[in-house]
Short mmCIF file of C-alpha atoms in Angstrom, two decimals:
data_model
loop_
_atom_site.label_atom_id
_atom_site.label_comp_id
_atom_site.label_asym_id
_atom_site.label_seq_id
_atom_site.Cartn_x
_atom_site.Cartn_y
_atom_site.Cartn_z
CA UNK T 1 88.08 45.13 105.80
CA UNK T 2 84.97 45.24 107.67
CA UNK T 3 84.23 42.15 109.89
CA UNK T 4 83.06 42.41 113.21
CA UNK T 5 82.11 45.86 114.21
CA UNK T 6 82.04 47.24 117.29
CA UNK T 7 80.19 50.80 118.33
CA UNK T 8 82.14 53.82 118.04
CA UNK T 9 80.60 56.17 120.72
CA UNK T 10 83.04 55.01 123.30
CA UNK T 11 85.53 57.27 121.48
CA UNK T 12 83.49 60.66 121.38
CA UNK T 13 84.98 62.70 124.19
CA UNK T 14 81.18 64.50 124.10
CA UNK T 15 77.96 62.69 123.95
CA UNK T 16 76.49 63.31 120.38
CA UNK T 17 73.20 64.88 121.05
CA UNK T 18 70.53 67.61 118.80
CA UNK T 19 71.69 70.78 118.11
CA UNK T 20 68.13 72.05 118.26
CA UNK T 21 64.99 71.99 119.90
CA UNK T 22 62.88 68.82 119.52
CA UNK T 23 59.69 71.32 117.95
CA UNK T 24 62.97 72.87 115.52
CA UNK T 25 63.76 69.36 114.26
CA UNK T 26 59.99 68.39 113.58
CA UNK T 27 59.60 71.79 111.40
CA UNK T 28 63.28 70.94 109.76
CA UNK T 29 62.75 67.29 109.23
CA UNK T 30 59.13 67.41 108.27
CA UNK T 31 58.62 63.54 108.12
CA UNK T 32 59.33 61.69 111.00
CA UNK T 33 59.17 57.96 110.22
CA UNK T 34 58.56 54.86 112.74
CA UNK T 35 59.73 51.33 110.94
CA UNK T 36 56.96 49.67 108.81
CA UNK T 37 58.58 46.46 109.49
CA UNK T 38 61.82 44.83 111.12
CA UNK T 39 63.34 41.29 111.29
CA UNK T 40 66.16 39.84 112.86
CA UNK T 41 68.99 38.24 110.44
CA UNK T 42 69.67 35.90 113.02
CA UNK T 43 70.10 34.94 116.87
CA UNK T 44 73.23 35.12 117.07
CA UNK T 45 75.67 37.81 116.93
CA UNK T 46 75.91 39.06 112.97
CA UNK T 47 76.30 41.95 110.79
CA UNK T 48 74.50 43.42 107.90
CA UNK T 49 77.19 44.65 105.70
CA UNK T 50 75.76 44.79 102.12
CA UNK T 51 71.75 44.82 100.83
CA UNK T 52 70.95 44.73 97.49
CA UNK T 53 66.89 44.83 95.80
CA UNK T 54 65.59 43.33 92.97
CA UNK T 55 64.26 45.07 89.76
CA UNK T 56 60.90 44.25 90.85
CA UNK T 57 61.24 45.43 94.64
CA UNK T 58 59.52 42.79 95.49
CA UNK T 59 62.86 40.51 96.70
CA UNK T 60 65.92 41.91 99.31
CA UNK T 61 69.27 40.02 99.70
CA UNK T 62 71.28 40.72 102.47
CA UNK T 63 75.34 39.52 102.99
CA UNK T 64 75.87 39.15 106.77
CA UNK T 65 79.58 39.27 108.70
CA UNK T 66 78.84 35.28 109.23
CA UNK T 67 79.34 35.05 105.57
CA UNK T 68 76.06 34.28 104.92
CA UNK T 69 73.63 35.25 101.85
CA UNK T 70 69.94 35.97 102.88
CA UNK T 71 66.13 36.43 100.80
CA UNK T 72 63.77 38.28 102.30
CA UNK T 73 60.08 39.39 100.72
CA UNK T 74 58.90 42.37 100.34
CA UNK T 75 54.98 42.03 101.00
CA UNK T 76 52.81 44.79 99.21
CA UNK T 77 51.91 45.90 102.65
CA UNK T 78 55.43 46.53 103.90
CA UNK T 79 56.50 43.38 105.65
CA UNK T 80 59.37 41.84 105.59
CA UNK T 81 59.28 38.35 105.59
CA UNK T 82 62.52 35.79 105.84
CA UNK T 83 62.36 33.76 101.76
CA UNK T 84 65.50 32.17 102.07
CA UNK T 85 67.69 32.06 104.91
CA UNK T 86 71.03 30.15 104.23
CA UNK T 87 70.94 30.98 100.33
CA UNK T 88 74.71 30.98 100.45
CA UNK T 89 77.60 29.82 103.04
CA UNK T 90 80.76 30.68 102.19
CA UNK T 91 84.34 30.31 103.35
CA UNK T 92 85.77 33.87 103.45
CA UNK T 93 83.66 37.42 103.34
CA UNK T 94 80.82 38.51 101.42
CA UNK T 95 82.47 41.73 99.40
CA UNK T 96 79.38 42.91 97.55
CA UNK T 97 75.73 41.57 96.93
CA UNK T 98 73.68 42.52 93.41
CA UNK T 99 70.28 41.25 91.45
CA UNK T 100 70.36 41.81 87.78
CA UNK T 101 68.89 44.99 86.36
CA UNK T 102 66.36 43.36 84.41
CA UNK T 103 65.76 39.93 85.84
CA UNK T 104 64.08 39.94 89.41
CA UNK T 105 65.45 36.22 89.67
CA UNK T 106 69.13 36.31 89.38
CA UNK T 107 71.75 37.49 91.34
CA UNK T 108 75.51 37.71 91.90
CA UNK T 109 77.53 37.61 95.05
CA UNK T 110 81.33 38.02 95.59
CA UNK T 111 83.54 36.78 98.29
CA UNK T 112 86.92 37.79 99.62
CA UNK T 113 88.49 35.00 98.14
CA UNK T 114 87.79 35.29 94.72
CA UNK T 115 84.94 33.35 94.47
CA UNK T 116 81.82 34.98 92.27
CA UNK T 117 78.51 33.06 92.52
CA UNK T 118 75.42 33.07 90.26
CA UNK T 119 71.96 32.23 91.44
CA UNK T 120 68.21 31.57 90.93
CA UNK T 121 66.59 33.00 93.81
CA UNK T 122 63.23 31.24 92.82
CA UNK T 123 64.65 27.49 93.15
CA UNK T 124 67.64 28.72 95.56
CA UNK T 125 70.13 27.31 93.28
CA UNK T 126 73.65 28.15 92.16
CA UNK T 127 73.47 28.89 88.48
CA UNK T 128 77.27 29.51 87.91
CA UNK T 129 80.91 30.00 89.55
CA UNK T 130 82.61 32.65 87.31
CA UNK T 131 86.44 31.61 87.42
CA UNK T 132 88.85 34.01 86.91
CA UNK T 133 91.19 32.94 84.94
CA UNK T 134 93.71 35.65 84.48
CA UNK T 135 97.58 35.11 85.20
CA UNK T 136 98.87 35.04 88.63
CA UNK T 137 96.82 33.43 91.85
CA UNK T 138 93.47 34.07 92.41
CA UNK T 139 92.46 37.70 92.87
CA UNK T 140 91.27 39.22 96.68
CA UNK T 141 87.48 40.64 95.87
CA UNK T 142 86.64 43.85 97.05
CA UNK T 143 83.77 44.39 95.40
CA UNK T 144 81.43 43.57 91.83
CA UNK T 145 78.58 45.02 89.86
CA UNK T 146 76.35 44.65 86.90
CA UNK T 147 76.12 46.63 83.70
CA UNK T 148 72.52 48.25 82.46
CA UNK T 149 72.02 45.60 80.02
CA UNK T 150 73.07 42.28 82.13
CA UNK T 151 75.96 41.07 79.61
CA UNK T 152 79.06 42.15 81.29
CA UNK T 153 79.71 41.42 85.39
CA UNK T 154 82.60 43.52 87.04
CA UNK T 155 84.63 42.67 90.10
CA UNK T 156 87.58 44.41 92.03
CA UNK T 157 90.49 43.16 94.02
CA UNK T 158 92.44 44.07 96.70
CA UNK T 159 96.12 45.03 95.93
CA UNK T 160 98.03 41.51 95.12
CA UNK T 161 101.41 40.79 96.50
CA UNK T 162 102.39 41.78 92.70
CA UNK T 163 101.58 45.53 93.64
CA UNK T 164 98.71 45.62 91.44
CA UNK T 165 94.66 45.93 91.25
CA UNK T 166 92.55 44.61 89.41
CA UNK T 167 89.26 45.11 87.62
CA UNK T 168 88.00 41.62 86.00
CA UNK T 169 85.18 41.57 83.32
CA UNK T 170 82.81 38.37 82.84
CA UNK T 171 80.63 37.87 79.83
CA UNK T 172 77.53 36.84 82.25
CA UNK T 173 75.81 35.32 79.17
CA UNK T 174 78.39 32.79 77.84
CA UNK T 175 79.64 32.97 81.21
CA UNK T 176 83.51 33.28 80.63
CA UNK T 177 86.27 35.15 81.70
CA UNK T 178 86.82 39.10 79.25
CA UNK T 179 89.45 40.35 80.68
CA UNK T 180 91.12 43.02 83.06
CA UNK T 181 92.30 46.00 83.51
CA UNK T 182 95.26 46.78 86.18
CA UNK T 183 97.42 49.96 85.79
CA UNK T 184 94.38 52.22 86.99
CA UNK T 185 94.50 52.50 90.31
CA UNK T 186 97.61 51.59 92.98
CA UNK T 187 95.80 50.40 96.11
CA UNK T 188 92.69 48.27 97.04
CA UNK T 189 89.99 48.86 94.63
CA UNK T 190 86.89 49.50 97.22
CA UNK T 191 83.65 49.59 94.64
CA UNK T 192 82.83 49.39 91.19
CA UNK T 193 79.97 50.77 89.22
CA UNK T 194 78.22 50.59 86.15
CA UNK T 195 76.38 54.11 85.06
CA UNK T 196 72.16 52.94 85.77
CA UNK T 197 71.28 53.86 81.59
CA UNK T 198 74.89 53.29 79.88
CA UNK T 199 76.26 49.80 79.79
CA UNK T 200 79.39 50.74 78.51
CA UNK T 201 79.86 53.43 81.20
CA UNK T 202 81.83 52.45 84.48
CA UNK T 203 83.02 54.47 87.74
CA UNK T 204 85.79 52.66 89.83
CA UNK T 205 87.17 53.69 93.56
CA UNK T 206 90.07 53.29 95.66
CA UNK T 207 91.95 53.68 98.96
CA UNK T 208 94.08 55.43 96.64
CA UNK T 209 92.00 58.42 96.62
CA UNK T 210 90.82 57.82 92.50
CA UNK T 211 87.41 57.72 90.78
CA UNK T 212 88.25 56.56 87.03
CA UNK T 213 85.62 56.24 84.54
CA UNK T 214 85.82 54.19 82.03
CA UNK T 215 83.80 53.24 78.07
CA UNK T 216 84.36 49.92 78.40
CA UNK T 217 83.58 49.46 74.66
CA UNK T 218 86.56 50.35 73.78
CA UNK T 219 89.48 47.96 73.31
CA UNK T 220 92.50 48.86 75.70
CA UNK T 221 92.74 49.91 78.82
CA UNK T 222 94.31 53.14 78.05
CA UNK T 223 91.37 53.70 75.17
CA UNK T 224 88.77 52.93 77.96
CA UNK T 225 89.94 55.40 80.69
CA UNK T 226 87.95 58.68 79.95
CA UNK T 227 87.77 60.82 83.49
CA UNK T 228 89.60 60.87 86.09
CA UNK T 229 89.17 62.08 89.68
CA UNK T 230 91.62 62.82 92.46
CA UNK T 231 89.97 62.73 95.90
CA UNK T 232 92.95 62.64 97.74
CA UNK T 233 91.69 60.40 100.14
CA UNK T 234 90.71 56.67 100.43
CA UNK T 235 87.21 56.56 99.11
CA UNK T 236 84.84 54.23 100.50
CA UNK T 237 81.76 54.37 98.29
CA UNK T 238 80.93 55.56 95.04
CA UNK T 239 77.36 55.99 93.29
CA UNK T 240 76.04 57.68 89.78
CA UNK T 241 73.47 61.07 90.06
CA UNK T 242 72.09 63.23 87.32
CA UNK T 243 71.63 66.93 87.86
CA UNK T 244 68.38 69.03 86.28
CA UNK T 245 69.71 70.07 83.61
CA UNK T 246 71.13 66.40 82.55
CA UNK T 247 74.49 66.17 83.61
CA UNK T 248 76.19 63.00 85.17
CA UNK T 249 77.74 63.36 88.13
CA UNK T 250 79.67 60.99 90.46
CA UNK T 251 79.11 60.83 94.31
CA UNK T 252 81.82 59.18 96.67
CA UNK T 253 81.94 58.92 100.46
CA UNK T 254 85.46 58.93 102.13
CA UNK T 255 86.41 56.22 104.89
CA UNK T 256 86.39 60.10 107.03
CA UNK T 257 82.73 60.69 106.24
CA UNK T 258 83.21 63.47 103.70
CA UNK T 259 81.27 63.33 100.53
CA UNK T 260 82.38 64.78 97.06
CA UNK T 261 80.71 65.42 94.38
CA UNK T 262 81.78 65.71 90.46
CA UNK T 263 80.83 66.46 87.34
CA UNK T 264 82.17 63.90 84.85
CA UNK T 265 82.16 65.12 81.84
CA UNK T 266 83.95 68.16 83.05
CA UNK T 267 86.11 66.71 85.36
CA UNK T 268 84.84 69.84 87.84
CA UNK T 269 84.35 69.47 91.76
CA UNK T 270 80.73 70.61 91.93
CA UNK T 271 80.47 70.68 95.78
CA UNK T 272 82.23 69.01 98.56
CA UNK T 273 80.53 68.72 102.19
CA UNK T 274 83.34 67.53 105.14
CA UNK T 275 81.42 65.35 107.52
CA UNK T 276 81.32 68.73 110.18
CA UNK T 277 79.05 70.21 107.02
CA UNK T 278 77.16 66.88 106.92
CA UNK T 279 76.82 67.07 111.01
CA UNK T 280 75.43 70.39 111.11
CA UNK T 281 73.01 69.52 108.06
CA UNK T 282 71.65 66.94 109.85
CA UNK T 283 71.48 69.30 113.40
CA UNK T 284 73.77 66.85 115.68
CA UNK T 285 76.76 68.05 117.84
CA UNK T 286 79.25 65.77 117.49
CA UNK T 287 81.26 65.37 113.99
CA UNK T 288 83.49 62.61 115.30
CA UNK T 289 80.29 60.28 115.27
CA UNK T 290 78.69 61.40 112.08
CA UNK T 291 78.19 58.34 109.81
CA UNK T 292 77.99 58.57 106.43
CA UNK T 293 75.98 55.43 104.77
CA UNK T 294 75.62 56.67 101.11
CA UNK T 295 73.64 58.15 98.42
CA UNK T 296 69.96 57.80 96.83
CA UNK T 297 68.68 58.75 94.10
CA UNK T 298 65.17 60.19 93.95
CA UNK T 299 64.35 59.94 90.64
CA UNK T 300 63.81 63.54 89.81
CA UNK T 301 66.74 64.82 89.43
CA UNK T 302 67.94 65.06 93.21
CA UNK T 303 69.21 62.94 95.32
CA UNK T 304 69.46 62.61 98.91
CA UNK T 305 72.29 61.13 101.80
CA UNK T 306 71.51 59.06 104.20
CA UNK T 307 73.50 59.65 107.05
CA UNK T 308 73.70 58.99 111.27
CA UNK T 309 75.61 59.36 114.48
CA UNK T 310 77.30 56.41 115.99
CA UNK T 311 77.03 57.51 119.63
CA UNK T 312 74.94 55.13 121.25
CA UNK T 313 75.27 52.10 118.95
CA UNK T 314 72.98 54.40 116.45
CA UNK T 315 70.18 54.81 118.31
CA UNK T 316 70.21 58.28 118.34
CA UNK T 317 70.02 59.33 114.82
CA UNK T 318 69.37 58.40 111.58
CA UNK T 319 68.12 61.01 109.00
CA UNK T 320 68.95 61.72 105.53
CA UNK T 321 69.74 64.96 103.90
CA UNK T 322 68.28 66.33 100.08
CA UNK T 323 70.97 67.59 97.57
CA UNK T 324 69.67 70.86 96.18
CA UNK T 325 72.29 73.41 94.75
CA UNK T 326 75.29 72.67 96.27
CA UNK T 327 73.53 72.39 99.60
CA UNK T 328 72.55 69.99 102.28
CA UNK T 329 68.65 70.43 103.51
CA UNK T 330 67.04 68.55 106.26
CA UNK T 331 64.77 65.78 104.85
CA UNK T 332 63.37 63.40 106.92
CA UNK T 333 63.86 61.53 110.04
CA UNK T 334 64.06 57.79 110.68
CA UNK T 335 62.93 57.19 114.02
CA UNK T 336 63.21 53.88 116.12
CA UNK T 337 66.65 52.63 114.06
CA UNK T 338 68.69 50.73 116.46
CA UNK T 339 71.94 50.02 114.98
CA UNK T 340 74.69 51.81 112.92
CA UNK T 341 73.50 51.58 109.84
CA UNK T 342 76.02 49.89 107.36
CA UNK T 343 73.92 49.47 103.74
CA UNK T 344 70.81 50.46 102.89
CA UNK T 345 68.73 50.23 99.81
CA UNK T 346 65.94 52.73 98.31
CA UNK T 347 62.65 52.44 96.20
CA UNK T 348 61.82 55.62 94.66
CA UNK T 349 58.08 54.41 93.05
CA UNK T 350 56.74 52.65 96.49
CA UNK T 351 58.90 55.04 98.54
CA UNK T 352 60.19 53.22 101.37
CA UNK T 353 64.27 52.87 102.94
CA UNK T 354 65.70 49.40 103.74
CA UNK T 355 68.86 49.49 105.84
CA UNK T 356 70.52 47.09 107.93
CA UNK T 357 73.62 46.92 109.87
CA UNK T 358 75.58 46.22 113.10
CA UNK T 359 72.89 45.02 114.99
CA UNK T 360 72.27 42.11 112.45
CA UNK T 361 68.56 43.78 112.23
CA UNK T 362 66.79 44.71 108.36
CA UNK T 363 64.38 47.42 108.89
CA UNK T 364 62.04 49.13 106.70
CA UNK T 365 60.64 52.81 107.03
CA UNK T 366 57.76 54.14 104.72
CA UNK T 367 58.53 57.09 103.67
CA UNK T 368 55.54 58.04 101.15
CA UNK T 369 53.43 60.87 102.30
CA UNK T 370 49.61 61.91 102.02
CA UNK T 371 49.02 64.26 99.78
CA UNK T 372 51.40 66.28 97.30
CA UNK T 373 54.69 63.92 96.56
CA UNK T 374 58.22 64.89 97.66
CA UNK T 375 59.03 67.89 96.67
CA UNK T 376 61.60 67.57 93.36
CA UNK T 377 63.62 70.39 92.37
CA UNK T 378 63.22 73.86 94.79
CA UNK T 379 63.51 77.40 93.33
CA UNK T 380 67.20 77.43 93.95
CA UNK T 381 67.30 74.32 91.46
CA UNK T 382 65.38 75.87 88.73
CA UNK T 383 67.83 78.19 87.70
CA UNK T 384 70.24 75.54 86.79
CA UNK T 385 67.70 74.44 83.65
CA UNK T 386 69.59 76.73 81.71
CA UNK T 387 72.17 74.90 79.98
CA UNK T 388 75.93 75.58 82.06
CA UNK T 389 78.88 76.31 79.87
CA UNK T 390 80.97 73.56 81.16
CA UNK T 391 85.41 74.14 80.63
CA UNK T 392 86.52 70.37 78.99
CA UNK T 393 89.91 69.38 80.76
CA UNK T 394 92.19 67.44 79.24
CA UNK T 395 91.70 63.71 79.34
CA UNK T 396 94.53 62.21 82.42
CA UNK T 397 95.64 59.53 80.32
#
């Protein structure tokens, strides 16, 4: 897993540079955005490796490679502003970072070793240590997340030395131990998560090259598992999207920088982009340093990647890319970033990007513009509000 990253440029055998002209990119990329505000994790050498926002938007925490949990503010005017810096220490990795959908105060984070913590963010207390309490030894966490409604917590292992993978459910209001599912997936698990309106709906990824979806209402395993997805490559991230005429559809990023995109109820690849697409979307030369940090959603029915280069330790590029009809287009530009960007965050009402990454450094970039607000759905869009007949595939279990 990822602990102590270095920069990848030293293995481009060609600098990464603009495919274009510098007046070509301003007419592409039509906002070009300096940082609003930046802050340093720390002095020393660290990481930024997972961000997570509170329902509010008013709160950041940020899991660092020094396996250490950090609050910042959000001030109304932008700043950033260090709440809580040693909110957790912990023994082995941070694996994933989230607040509760509707409580601004509480939230979870899971380490490598098994361990899931519960906190208060206003007192900077630990609530709870969920224990699993499954058979066998203590799970390897690769990741967790929270359902819509805030009852049920989710967390993923790493493949035991049993051969299997886990997904383990916690009743986060009485606080015990549900249950698990383990025959879905053969390799690491690498994220979980819950659909943003449906608490019973859950996506799940792997190195084994699966998305499964699951109703987690329902009372067996094999009952539960409703889609299924074959990448046919080790996924690294996975987040939800809704099309304009209603449609859920799944997103993933591959540890190769590809991103794929489905729809679930028909089981259908909708469009697929190989990170050469996504490096000629974003006008850059060099495909072997295209970095692919994840998904947004904007709240309209389009979404949009946010995506670099690694050459120069990041510096170079940082931009991110509107989905529109099976297309990439150039949306705006991130200037002054000085790191690879590892996580990053979004608030669609305020409109403004948090990211942080190798560099240790949380930055965050206004995006809002004067005047008429992002554009939502373009021409080519439109046309899909007619209702698509969608073929139903047969369930794969």
């Amino acid at each position: 897993m990822f602990e102590d990253p270095q920069s990848s440029d030293e293995e481009s055998p060609v600098p990464d540079a603009d495919a274009c002209s510098g007046k070509e990119l301003v007419k592409l990329f039509q906002q070009e955005i300096s940082p609003a505000s930046e802050i340093a994790a720390s002095l020393k050498r660290t990481c930024g490796l997972h961000i997570a926002q509170s329902c509010e938007y008013d709160t950041v925490a940020v899991g660092l490679s020094r396996k250490e949990l950090q609050l910042y503010r959000v001030r109304e005017s932008g700043e950033l502003a260090l709440e809580n810096g040693s909110l957790g220490r912990y023994e082995s990795a941070i694996r994933g970072v989230r607040f509760f959908n509707g409580d601004p105060n509480s939230l979870v984070c899971c380490t490598e070793d098994g361990d899931i913590y519960l906190y208060d963010v206003r007192s900077g207390s630990e609530v709870h240590h969920f224990v699993d309490t499954s058979e066998g030894a203590k799970k390897t966490v690769s990741s967790c997340d929270i359902n819509q409604n805030d009852r049920v917590l989710c967390a993923s292992s790493e493949v035991q030395k049993n051969g299997d993978s886990f997904l383990l459910f916690f009743d986060i209001r009485e606080r015990n131990y549900l249950g698990c599912y383990w025959e879905c997936h053969s390799d690491d698990i690498t994220h979980v998560r819950f659909h943003p309106t449906n608490p019973d709906l859950f996506a799940s990824a792997s190195v084994d090259g699966l998305i499964n979806v699951f109703d987690i209402s329902k009372l067996t395993e094999d009952d539960a598992m409703q889609y299924c997805f074959n990448v046919e490559t080790a996924i690294d991230a996975i987040n939800w999207h809704t099309d304009p005429t209603g449609r859920d559809l799944v997103s993933c990023v591959t540890t190769t920088n590809d991103l794929h995109l489905y729809d679930v109820e028909s089981q259908d690849s909708v469009a697929l982009f190989d990170r050469e697409q996504i490096t000629h979307s974003m006008r850059r030369t060099s495909a072997i340093d295209c970095n692919v940090v994840g998904t947004h959603n904007y709240g309209n029915g389009s979404f949009f990647v946010l995506a670099g280069s690694n050459f120069n330790k990041g510096k170079e590029c940082l931009r991110t890319l509107r989905y529109d009809n099976k297309c990439l287009l150039p949306d705006r530009s991130f200037n002054g970033n000085k790191q690879i960007v590892r996580a990053s965050v979004y608030n669609d009402k305020d409109q403004y990007l948090i990211a942080t990454g190798e560099c240790g450094l949380i930055t965050l970039w206004k995006c809002r513009m004067d005047g008429p607000e992002h554009p939502s759905i373009n021409s080519a869009s439109k046309n899909l509000k007619q209702k698509l007949h969608v073929t139903h595939r047969a369930k794969p279990y």
